[in-house]
Tab-separated table of N, CA and C in Angstrom:
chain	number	residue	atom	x	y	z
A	925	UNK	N	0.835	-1.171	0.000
A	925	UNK	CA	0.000	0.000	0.000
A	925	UNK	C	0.882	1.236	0.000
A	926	UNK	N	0.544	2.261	-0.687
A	926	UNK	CA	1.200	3.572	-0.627
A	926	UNK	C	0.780	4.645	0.290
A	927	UNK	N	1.093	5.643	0.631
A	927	UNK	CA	1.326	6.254	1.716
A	927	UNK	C	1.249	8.203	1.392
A	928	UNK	N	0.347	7.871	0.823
A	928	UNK	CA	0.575	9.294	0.016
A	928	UNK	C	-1.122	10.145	0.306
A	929	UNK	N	-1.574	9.009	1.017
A	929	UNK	CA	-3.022	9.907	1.525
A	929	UNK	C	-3.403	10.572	2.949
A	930	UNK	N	-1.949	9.877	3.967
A	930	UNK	CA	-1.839	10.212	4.746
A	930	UNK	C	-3.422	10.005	5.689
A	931	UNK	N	-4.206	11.184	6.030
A	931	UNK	CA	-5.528	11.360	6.770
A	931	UNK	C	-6.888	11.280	5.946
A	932	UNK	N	-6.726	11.259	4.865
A	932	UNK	CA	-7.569	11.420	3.866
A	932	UNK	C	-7.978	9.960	3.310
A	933	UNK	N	-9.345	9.831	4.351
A	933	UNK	CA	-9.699	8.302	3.724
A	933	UNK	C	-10.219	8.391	1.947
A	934	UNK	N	-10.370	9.273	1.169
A	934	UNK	CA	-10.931	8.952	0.160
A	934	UNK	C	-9.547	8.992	-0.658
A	935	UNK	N	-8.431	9.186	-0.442
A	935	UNK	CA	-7.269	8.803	-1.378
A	935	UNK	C	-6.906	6.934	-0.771
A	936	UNK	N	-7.212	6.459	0.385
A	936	UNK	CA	-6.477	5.440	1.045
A	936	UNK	C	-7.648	4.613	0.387
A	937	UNK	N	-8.384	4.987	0.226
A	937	UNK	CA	-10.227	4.422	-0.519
A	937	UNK	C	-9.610	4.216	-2.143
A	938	UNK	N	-8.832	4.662	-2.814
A	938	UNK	CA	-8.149	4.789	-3.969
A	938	UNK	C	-7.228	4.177	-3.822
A	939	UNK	N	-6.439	3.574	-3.004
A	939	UNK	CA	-5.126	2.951	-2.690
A	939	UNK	C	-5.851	1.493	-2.947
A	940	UNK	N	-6.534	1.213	-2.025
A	940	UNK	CA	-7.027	0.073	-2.334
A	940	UNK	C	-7.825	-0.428	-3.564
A	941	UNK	N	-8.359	0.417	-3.830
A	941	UNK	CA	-8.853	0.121	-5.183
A	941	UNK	C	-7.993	-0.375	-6.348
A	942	UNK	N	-6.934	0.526	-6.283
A	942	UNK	CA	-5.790	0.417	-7.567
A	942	UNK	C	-5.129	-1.220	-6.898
A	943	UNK	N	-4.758	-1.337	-5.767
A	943	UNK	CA	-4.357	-2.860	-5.680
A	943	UNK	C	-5.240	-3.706	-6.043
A	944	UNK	N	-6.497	-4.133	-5.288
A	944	UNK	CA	-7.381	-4.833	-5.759
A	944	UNK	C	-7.755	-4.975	-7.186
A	945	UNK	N	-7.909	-3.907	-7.688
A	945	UNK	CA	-7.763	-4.430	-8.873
A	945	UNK	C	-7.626	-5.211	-9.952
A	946	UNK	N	-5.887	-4.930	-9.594
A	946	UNK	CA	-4.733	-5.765	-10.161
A	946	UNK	C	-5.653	-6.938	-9.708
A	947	UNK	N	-5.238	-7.239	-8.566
A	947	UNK	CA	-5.679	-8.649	-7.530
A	947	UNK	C	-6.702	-8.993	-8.511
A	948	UNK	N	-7.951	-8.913	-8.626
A	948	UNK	CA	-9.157	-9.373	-9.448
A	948	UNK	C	-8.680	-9.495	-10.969
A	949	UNK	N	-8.119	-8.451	-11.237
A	949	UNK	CA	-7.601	-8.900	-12.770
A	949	UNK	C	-6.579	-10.712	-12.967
A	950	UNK	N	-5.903	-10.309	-12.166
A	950	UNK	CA	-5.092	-11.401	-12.067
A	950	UNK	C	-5.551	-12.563	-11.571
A	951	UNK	N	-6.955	-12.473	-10.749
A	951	UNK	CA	-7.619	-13.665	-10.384
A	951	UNK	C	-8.774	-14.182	-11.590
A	952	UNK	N	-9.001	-13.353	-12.347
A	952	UNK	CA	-9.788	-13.655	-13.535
A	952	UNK	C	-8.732	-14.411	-14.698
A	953	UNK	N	-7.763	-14.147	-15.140
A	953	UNK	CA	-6.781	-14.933	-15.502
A	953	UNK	C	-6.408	-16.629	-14.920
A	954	UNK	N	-6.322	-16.171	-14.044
A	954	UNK	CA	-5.595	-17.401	-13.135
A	954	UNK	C	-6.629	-18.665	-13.013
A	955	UNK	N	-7.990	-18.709	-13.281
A	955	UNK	CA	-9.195	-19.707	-12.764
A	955	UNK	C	-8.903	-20.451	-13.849
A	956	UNK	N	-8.717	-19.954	-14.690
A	956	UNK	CA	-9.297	-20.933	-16.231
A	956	UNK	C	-7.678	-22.245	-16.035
A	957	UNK	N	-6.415	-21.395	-15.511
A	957	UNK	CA	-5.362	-21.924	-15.701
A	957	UNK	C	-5.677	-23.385	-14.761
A	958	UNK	N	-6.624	-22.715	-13.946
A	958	UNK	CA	-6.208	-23.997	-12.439
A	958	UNK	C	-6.901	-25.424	-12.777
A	959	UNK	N	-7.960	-24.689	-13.554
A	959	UNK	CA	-9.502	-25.504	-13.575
A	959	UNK	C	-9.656	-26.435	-14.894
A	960	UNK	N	-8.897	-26.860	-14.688
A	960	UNK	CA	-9.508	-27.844	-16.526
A	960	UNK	C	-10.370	-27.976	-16.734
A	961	UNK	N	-10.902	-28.182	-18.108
A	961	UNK	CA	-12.434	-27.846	-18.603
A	961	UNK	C	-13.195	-27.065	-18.390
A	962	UNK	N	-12.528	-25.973	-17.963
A	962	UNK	CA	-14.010	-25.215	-17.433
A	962	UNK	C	-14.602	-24.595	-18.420
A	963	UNK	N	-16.021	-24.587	-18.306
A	963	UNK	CA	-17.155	-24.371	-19.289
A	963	UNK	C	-16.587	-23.036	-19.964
A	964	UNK	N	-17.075	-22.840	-21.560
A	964	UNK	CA	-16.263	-21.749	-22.176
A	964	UNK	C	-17.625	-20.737	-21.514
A	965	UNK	N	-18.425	-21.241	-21.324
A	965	UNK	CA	-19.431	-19.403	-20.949
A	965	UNK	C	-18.466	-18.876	-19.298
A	966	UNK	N	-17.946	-19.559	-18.752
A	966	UNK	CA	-17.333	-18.618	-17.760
A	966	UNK	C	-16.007	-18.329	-18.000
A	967	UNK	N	-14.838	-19.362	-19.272
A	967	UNK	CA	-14.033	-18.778	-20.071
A	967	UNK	C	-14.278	-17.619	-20.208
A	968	UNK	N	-15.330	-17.246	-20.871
A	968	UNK	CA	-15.933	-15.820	-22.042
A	968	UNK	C	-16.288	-14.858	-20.734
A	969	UNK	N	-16.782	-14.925	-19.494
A	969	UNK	CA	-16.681	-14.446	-17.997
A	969	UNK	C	-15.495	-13.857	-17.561
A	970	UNK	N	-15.090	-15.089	-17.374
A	970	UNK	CA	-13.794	-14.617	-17.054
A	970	UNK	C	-12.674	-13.727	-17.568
A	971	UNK	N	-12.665	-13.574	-18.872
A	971	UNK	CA	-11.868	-12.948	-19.712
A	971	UNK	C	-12.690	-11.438	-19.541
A	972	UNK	N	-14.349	-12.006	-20.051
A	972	UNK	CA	-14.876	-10.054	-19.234
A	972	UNK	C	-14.205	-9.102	-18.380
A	973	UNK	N	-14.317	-9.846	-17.146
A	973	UNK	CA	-14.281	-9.638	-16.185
A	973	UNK	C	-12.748	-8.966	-16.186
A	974	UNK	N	-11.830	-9.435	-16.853
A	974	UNK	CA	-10.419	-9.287	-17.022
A	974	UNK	C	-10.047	-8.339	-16.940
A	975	UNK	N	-10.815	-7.970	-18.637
A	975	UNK	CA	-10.597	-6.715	-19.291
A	975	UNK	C	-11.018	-5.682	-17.983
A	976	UNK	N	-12.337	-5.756	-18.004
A	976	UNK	CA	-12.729	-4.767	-16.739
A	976	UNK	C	-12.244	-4.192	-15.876
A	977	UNK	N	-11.749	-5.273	-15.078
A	977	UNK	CA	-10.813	-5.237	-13.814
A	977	UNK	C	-9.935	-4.154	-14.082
A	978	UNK	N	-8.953	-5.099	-15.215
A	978	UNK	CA	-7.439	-3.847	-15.934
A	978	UNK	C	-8.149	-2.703	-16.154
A	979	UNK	N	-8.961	-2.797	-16.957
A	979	UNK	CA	-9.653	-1.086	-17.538
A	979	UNK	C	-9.847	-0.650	-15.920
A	980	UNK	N	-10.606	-0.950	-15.059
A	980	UNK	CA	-10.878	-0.205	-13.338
A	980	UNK	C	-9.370	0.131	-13.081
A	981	UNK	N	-8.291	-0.674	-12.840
A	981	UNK	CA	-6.914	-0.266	-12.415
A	981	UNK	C	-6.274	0.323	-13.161
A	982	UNK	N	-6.309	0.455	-13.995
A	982	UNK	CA	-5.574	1.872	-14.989
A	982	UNK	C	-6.639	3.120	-14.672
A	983	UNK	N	-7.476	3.181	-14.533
A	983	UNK	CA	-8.392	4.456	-13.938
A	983	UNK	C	-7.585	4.877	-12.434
A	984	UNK	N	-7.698	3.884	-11.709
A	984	UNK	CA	-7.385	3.798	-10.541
A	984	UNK	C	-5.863	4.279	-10.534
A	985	UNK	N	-5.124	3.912	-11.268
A	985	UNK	CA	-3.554	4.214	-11.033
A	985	UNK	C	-3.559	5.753	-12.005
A	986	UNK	N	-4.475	5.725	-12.445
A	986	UNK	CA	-4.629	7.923	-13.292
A	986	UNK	C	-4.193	8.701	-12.271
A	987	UNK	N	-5.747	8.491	-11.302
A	987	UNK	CA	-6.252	9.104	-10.368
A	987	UNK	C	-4.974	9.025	-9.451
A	988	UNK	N	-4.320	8.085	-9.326
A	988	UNK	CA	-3.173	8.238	-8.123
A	988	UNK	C	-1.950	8.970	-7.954
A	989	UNK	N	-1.600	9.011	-9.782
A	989	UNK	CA	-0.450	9.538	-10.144
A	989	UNK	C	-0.991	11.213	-10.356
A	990	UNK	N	-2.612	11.190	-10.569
A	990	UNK	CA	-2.619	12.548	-10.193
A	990	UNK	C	-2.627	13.299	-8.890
A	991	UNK	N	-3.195	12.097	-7.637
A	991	UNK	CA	-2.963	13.167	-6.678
A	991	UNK	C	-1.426	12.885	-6.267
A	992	UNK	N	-0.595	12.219	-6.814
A	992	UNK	CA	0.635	12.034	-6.307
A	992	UNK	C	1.751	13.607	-6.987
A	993	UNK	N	1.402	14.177	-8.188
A	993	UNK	CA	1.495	14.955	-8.999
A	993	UNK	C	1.128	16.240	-8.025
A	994	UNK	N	-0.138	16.112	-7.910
A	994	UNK	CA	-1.145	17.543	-6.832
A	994	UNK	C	-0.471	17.253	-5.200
A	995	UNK	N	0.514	16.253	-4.913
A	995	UNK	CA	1.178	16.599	-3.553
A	995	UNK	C	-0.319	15.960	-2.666
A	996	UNK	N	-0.711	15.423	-2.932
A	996	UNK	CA	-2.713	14.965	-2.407
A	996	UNK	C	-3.321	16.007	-2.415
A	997	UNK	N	-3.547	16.898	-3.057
A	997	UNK	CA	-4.276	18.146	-2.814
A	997	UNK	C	-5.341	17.619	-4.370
A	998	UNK	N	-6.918	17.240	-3.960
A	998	UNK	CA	-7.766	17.550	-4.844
A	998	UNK	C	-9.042	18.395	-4.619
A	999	UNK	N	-9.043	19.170	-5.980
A	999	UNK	CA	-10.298	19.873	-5.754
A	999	UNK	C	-11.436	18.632	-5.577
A	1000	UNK	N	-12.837	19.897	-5.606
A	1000	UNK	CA	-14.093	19.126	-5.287
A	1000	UNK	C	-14.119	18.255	-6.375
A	1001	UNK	N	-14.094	19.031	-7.959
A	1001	UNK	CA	-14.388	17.958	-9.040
A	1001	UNK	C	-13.423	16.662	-9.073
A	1002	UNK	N	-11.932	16.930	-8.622
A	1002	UNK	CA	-11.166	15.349	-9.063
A	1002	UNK	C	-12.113	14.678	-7.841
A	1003	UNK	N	-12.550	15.030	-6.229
A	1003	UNK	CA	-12.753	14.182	-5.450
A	1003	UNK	C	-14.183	13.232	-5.859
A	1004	UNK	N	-15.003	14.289	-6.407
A	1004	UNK	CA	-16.441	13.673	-7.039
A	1004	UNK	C	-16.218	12.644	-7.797
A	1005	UNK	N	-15.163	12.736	-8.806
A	1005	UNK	CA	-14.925	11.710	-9.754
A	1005	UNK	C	-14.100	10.056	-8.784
A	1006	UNK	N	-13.246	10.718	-8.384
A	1006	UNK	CA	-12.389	9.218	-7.588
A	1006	UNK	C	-13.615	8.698	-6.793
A	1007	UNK	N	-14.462	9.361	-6.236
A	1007	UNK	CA	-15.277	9.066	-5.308
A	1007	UNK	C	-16.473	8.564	-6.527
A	1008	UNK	N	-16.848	8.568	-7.396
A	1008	UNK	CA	-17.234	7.704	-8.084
A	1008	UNK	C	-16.966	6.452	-9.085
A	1009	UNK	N	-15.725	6.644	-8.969
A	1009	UNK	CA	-14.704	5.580	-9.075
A	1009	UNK	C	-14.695	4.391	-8.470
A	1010	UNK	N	-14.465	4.821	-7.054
A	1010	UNK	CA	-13.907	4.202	-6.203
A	1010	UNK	C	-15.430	3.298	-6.007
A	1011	UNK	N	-16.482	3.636	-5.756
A	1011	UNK	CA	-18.107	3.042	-6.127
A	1011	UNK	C	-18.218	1.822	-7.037
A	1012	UNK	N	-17.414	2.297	-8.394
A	1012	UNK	CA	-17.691	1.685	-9.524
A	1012	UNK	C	-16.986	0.465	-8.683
A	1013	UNK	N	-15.862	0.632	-8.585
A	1013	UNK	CA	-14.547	-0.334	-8.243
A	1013	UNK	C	-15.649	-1.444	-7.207
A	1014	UNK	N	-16.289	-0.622	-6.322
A	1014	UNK	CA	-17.133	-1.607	-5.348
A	1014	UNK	C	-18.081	-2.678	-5.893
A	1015	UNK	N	-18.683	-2.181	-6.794
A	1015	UNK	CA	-19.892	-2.401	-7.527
A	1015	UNK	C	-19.438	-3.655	-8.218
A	1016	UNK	N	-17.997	-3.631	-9.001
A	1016	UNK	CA	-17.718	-4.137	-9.952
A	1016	UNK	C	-17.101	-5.574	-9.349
A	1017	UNK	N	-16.464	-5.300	-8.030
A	1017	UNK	CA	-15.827	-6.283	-7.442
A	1017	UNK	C	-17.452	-7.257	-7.016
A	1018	UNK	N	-18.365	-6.612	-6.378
A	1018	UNK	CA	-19.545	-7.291	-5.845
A	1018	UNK	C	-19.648	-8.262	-7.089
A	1019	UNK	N	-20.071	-7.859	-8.446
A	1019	UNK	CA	-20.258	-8.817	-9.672
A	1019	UNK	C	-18.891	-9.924	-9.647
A	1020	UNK	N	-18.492	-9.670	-9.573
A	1020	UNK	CA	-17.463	-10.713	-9.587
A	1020	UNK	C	-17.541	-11.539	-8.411
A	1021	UNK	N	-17.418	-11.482	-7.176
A	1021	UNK	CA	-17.626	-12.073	-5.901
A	1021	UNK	C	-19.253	-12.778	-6.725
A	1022	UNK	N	-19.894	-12.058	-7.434
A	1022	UNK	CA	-21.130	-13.049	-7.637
A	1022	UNK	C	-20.872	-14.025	-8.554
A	1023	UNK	N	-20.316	-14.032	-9.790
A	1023	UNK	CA	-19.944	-14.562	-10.899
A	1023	UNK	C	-18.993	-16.094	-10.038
A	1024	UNK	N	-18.072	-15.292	-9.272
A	1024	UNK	CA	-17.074	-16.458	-9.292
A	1024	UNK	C	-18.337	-17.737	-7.983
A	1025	UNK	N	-19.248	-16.619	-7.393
A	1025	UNK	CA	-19.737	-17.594	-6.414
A	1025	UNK	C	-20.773	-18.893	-7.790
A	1026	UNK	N	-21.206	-18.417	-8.550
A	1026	UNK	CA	-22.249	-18.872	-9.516
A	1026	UNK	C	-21.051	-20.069	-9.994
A	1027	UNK	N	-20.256	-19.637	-10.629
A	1027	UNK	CA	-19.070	-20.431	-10.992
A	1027	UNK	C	-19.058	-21.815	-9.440
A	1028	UNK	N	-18.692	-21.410	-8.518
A	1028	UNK	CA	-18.734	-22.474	-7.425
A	1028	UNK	C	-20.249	-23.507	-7.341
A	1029	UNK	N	-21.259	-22.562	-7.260
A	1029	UNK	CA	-22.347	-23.851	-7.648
A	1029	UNK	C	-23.167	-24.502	-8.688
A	1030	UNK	N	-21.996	-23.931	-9.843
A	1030	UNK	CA	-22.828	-24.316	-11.217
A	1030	UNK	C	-22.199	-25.078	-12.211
A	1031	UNK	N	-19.984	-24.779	-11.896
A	1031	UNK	CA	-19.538	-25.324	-12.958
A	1031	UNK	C	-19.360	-27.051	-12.534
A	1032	UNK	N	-19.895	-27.520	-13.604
A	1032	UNK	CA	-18.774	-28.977	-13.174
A	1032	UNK	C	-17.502	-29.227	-13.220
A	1033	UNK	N	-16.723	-28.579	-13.817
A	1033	UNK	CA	-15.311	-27.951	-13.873
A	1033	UNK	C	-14.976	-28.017	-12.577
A	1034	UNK	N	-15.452	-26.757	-11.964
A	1034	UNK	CA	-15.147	-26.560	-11.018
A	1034	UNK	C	-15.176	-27.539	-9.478
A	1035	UNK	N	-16.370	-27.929	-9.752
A	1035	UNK	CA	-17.216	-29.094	-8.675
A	1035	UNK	C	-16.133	-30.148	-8.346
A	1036	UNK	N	-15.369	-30.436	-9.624
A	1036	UNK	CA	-14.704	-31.847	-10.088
A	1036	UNK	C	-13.252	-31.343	-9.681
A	1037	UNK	N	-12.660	-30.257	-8.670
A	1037	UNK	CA	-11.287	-29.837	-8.945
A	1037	UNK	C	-11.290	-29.061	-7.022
A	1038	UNK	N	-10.970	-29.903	-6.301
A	1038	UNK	CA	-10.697	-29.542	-5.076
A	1038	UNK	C	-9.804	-28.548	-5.301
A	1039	UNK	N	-8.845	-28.259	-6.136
A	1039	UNK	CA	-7.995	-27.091	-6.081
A	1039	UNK	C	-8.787	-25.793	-6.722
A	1040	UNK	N	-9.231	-26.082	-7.659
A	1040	UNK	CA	-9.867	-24.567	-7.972
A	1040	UNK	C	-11.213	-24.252	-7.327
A	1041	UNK	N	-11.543	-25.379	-6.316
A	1041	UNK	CA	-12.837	-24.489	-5.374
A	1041	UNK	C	-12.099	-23.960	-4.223
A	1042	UNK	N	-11.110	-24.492	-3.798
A	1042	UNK	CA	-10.266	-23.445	-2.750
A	1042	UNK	C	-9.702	-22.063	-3.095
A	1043	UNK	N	-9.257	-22.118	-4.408
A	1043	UNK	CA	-8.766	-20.951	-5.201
A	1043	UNK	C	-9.929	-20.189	-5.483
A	1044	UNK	N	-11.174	-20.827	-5.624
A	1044	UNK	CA	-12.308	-19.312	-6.099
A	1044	UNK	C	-12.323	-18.849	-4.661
A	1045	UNK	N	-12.395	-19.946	-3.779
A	1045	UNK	CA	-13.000	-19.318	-2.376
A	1045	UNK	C	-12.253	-18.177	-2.024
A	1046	UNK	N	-10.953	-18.538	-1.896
A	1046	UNK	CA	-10.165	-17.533	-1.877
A	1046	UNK	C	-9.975	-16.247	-2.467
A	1047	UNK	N	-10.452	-16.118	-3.518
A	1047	UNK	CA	-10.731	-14.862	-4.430
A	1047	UNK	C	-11.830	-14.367	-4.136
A	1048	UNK	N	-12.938	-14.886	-3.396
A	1048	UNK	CA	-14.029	-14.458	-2.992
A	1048	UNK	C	-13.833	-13.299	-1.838
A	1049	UNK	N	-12.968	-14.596	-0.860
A	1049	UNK	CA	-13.109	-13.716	0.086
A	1049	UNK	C	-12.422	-12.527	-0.039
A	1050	UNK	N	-11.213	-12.406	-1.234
A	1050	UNK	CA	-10.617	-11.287	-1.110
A	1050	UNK	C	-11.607	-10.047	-2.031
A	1051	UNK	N	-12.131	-10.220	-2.418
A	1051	UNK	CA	-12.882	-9.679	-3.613
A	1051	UNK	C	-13.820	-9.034	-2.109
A	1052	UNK	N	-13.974	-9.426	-1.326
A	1052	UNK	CA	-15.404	-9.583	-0.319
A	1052	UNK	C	-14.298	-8.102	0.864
A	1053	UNK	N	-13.694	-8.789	1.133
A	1053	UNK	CA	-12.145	-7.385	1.556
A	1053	UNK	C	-12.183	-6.364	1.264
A	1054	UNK	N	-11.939	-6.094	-0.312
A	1054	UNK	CA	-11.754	-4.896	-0.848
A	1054	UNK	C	-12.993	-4.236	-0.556
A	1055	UNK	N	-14.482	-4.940	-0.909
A	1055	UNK	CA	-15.725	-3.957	-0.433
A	1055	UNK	C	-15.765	-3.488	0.740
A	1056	UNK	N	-15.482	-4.609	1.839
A	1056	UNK	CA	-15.682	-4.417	2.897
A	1056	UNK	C	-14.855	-2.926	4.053
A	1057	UNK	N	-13.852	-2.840	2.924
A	1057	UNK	CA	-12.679	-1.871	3.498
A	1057	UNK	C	-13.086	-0.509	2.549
A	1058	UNK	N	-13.495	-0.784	1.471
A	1058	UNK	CA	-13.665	0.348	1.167
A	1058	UNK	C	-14.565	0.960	1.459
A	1059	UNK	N	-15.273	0.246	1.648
A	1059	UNK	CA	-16.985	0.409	2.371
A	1059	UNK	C	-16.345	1.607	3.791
A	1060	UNK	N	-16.141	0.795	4.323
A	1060	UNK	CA	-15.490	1.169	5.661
A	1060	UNK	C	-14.483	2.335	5.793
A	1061	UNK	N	-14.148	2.387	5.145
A	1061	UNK	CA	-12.736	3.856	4.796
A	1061	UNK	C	-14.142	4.862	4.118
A	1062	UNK	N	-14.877	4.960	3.546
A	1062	UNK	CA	-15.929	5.778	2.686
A	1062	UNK	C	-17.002	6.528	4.030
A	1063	UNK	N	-17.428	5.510	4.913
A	1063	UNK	CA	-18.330	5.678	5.749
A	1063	UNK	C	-17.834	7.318	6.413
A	1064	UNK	N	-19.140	7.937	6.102
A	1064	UNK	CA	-19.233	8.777	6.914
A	1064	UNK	C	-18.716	9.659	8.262
């Protein structure tokens, strides 16, 4: 984690986002590798989901290198925007925490591979983290 938001939960709300990210991008990659056979409609999921993820963390790493640029100093408009960002980032991780859970009680792929139901679980719960913290850093 970087260190550049200091008191300001809605940049540390952006910190996490830009990691997680990655994390979800790289966990959308990684399922198909673990899981033999797995059905091509969550192939074609998973690869969604990919793109997404990367497209969210390159937003996420903009926004960082700009307040890293601004010394953390943002006006109202950059904060409106990260702060709807940082939403999306929530929103987007929830679909996925759903996808990969659907994936756990639907693929036979998956059903059939003690290693890649420990590995979704695991991505769940981290996927389940990032909301939960950002949630929590956002609160009021």
């Amino acid at each position: 984690m970087q260190y550049y938001y200091g008191e300001q939960s809605i940049h540390r709300a952006l910190d996490e986002a830009e990691f997680w990210k990655l994390q979800e991008a790289e966990h959308a990659g990684l399922i198909p590798v673990v899981t033999p056979n797995l059905e091509p409609q969550y192939v074609k999921g998973l690869e969604r989901f990919g793109d997404e993820l990367s497209h969210m963390h390159a937003e996420a790493v903009k926004y960082a290198e700009s307040l890293t640029r601004s010394k953390g100093v943002a006006d109202r408009e950059l904060r409106a925007r990260m702060l709807g960002l940082i939403k999306l980032c929530v929103e987007q991780s929830k679909g996925f925490a759903e996808f990969l859970g659907e994936m756990l009680q639907n693929s036979r792929a998956v059903y059939s591979s003690a290693p890649s139901k420990t590995v979704i679980r695991h991505m769940i719960r981290e996927s389940e983290y990032f909301i939960g913290i950002d949630q929590l850093i956002l609160q009021p």
